[in-house]
XYZ file of C-alpha atoms in Angstrom:
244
model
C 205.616 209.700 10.680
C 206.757 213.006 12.388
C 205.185 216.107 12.604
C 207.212 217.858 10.082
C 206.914 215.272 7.420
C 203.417 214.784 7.905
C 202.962 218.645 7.446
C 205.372 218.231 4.073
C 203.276 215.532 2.536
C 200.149 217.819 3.817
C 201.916 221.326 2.067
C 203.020 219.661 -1.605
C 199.708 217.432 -1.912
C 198.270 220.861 -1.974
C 199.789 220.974 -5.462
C 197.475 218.616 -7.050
C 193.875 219.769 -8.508
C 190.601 219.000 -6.485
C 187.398 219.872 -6.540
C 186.398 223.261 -7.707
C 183.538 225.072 -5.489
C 180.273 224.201 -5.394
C 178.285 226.636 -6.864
C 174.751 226.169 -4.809
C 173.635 229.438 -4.308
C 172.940 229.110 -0.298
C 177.224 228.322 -0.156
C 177.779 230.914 -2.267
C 175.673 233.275 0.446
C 177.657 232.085 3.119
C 180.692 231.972 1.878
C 180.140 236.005 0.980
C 178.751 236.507 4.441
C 181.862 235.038 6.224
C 183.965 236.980 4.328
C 182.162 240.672 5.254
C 182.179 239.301 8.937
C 185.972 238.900 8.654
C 186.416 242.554 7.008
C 183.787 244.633 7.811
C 182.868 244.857 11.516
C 185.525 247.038 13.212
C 186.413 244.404 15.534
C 187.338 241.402 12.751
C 188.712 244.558 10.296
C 191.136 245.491 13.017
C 193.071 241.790 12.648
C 192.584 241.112 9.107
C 193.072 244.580 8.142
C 197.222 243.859 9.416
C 197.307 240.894 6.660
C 195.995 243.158 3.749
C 198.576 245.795 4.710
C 201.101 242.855 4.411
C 199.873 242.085 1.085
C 199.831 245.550 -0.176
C 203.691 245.562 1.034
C 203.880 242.298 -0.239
C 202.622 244.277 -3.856
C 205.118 246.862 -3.697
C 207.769 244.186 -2.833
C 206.909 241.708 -5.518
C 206.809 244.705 -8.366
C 210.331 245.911 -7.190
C 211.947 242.784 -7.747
C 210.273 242.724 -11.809
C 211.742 245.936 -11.543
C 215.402 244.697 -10.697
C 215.077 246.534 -7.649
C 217.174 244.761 -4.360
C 214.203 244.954 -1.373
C 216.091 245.694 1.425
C 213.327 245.710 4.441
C 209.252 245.694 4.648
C 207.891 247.162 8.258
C 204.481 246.381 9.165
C 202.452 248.117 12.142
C 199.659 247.583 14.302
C 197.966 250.589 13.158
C 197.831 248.875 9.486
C 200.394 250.826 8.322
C 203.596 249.589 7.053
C 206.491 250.277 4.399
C 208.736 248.457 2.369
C 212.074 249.856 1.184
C 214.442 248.679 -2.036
C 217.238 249.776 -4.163
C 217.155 250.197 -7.505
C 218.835 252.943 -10.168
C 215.831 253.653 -12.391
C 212.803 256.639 -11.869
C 210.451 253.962 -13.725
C 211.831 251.104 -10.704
C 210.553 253.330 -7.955
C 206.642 254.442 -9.973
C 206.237 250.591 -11.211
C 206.903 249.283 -7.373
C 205.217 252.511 -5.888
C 202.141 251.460 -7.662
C 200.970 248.207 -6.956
C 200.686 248.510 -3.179
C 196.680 249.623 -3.141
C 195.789 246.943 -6.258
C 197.533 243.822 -4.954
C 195.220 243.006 -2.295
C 192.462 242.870 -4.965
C 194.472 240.912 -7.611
C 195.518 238.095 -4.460
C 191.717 238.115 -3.586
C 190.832 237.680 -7.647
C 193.055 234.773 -8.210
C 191.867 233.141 -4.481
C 188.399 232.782 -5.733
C 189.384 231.697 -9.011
C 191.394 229.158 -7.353
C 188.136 227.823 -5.573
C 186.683 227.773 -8.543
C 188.928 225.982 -10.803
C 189.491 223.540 -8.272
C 193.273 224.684 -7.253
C 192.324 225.891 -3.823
C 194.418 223.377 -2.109
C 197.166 224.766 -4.357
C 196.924 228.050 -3.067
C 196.677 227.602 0.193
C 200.109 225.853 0.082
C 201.357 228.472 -2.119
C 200.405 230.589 0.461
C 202.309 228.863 3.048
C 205.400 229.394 1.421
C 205.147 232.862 0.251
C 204.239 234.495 3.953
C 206.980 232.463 5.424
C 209.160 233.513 2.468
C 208.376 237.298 3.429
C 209.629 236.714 6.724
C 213.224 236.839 5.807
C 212.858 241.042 4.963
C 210.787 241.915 7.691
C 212.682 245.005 9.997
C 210.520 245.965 12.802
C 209.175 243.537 16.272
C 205.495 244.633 15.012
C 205.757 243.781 11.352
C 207.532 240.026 12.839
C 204.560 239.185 15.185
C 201.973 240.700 12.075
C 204.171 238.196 9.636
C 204.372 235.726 11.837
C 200.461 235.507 12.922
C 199.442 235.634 9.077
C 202.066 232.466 8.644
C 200.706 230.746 11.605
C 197.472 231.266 10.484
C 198.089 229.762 6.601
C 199.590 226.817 8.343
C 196.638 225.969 10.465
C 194.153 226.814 7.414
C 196.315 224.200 5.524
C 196.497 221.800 8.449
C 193.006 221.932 9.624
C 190.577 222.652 7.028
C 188.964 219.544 5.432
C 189.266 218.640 1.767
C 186.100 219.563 0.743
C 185.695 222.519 2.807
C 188.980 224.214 1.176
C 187.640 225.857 -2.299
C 184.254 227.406 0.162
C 187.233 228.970 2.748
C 189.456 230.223 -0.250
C 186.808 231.861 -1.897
C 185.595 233.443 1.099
C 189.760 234.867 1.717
C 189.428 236.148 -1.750
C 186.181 238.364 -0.886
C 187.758 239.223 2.267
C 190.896 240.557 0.276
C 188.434 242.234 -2.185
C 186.262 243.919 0.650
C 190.172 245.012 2.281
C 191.224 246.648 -0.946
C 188.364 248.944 -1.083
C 188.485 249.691 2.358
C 191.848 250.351 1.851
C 191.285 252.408 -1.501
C 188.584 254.580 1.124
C 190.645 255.213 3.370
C 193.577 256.592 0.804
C 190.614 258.406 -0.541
C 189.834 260.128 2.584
C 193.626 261.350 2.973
C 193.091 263.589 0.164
C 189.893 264.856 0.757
C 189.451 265.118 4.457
C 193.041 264.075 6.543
C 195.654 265.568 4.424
C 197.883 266.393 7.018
C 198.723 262.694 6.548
C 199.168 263.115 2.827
C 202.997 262.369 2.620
C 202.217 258.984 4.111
C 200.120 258.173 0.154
C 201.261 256.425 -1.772
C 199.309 258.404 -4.627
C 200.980 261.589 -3.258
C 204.622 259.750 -3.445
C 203.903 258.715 -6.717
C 203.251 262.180 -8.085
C 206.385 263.333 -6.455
C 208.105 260.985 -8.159
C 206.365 261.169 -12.010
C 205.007 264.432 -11.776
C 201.350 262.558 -12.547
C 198.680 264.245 -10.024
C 197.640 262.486 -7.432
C 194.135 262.524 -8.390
C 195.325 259.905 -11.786
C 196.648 257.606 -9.420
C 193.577 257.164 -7.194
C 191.402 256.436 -10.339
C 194.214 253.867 -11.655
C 194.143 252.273 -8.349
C 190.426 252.361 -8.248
C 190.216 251.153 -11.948
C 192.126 248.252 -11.068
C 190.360 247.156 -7.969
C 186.895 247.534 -9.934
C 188.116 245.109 -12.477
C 188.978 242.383 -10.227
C 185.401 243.115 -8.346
C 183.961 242.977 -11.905
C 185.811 239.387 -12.636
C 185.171 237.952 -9.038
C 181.614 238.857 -9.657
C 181.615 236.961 -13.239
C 183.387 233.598 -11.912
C 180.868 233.663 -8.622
C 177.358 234.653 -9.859
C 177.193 232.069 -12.459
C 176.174 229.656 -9.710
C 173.467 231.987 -8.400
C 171.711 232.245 -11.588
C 171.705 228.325 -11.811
């Protein structure tokens, strides 16, 4: 069998339901642990922190297109900043889209761990797969391709190399990652309006008050709101198997 059919029958037998996680509380522990290693020191941050920008543009992409919006280009930089650009005719197009950068990161990292949990982690991992190399086709700048195409690489060897039963504990631990990135993220937006706003036109709070003539300060808590929520939900499928 060759490579690439090998890595077909690998990709859409990921479609099929396994094991959910096990929910002893020393995996739980380390699968929270390797998550705040891969998100929290400056060093790991500084990679992973380019894949939650590309799902936040990934957000604003996926809420344009509900919106009928055309998505002409997403950029991506090394500096975790990025930007992704559509067409559409309506003011409600461009808020709805404008919105869902900051939350999407927490919603992905939500419905990872639920994954693990309800034994469809080999599912999303292969949905994963296709997505990022989906989102390659409307990339526009040499740093958002090599960002793109190191998160792809990286889903394929994830799905190629992680063993059956270790794939709900590693999903799981993305999700918490992607939880941990959004408030980062959220912080840092934070900190653009209270202490760095010479960089204000680059928020996407401050964008969306241009464009609904909602303050910014509205848009920070509905961000905020959001991200909580998912915290609160990823905390009620996980602690379950610490109070076991």
């Amino acid at each position: 069998m060759s490579w690439a059919a090998d890595f077909w029958n690998r990709l859409t037998a990921g479609f099929a339901r396994a094991d959910g996680l096990d929910a002893q509380p020393w995996l739980l522990v380390f699968v929270t642990a390797a998550a705040v290693i891969l998100s929290v020191p400056a060093p790991t941050w500084r990679w992973f922190g380019m894949f939650v920008t590309f799902v936040h543009e990934l957000g604003h992409a996926f809420a344009a297109l509900t919106a009928g919006h055309r998505i002409t280009g997403i950029e991506l930089r090394f500096d975790h900043s990025g930007q992704m650009r559509s067409l559409g005719r309506t003011r409600f197009g461009a808020v709805w889209a404008g919105f869902w950068g900051y939350p999407v990161p927490a919603l992905t990292g939500l419905a990872l761990i639920w994954a693990a949990v309800a034994g469809w982690a080999p599912a999303a991992l292969s949905l994963g797969v296709l997505v990022l190399a989906a989102a390659l086709v409307f990339i526009r700048n040499v740093q958002g391709a090599a960002i793109a195409l190191g998160c792809a690489g990286v889903a394929v060897l994830l799905l190629w190399c992680v063993p059956a039963d270790g794939t709900a504990s590693v999903t799981a631990s993305l999700g918490i990652a992607l939880l941990v990135g959004a408030v980062r993220d959220w912080l840092n937006l934070l900190s653009v309006h209270t202490r760095r706003r010479t960089a204000l036109e680059s928020s996407d709070a401050w964008i969306l008050a241009q464009r609904s003539k909602v303050p910014s300060a509205v848009w920070l808590l509905l961000f905020a709101a959001v991200i909580a929520a998912c915290a609160a939900a990823a905390v009620w499928l996980l602690v379950p198997g610490l109070l076991n």
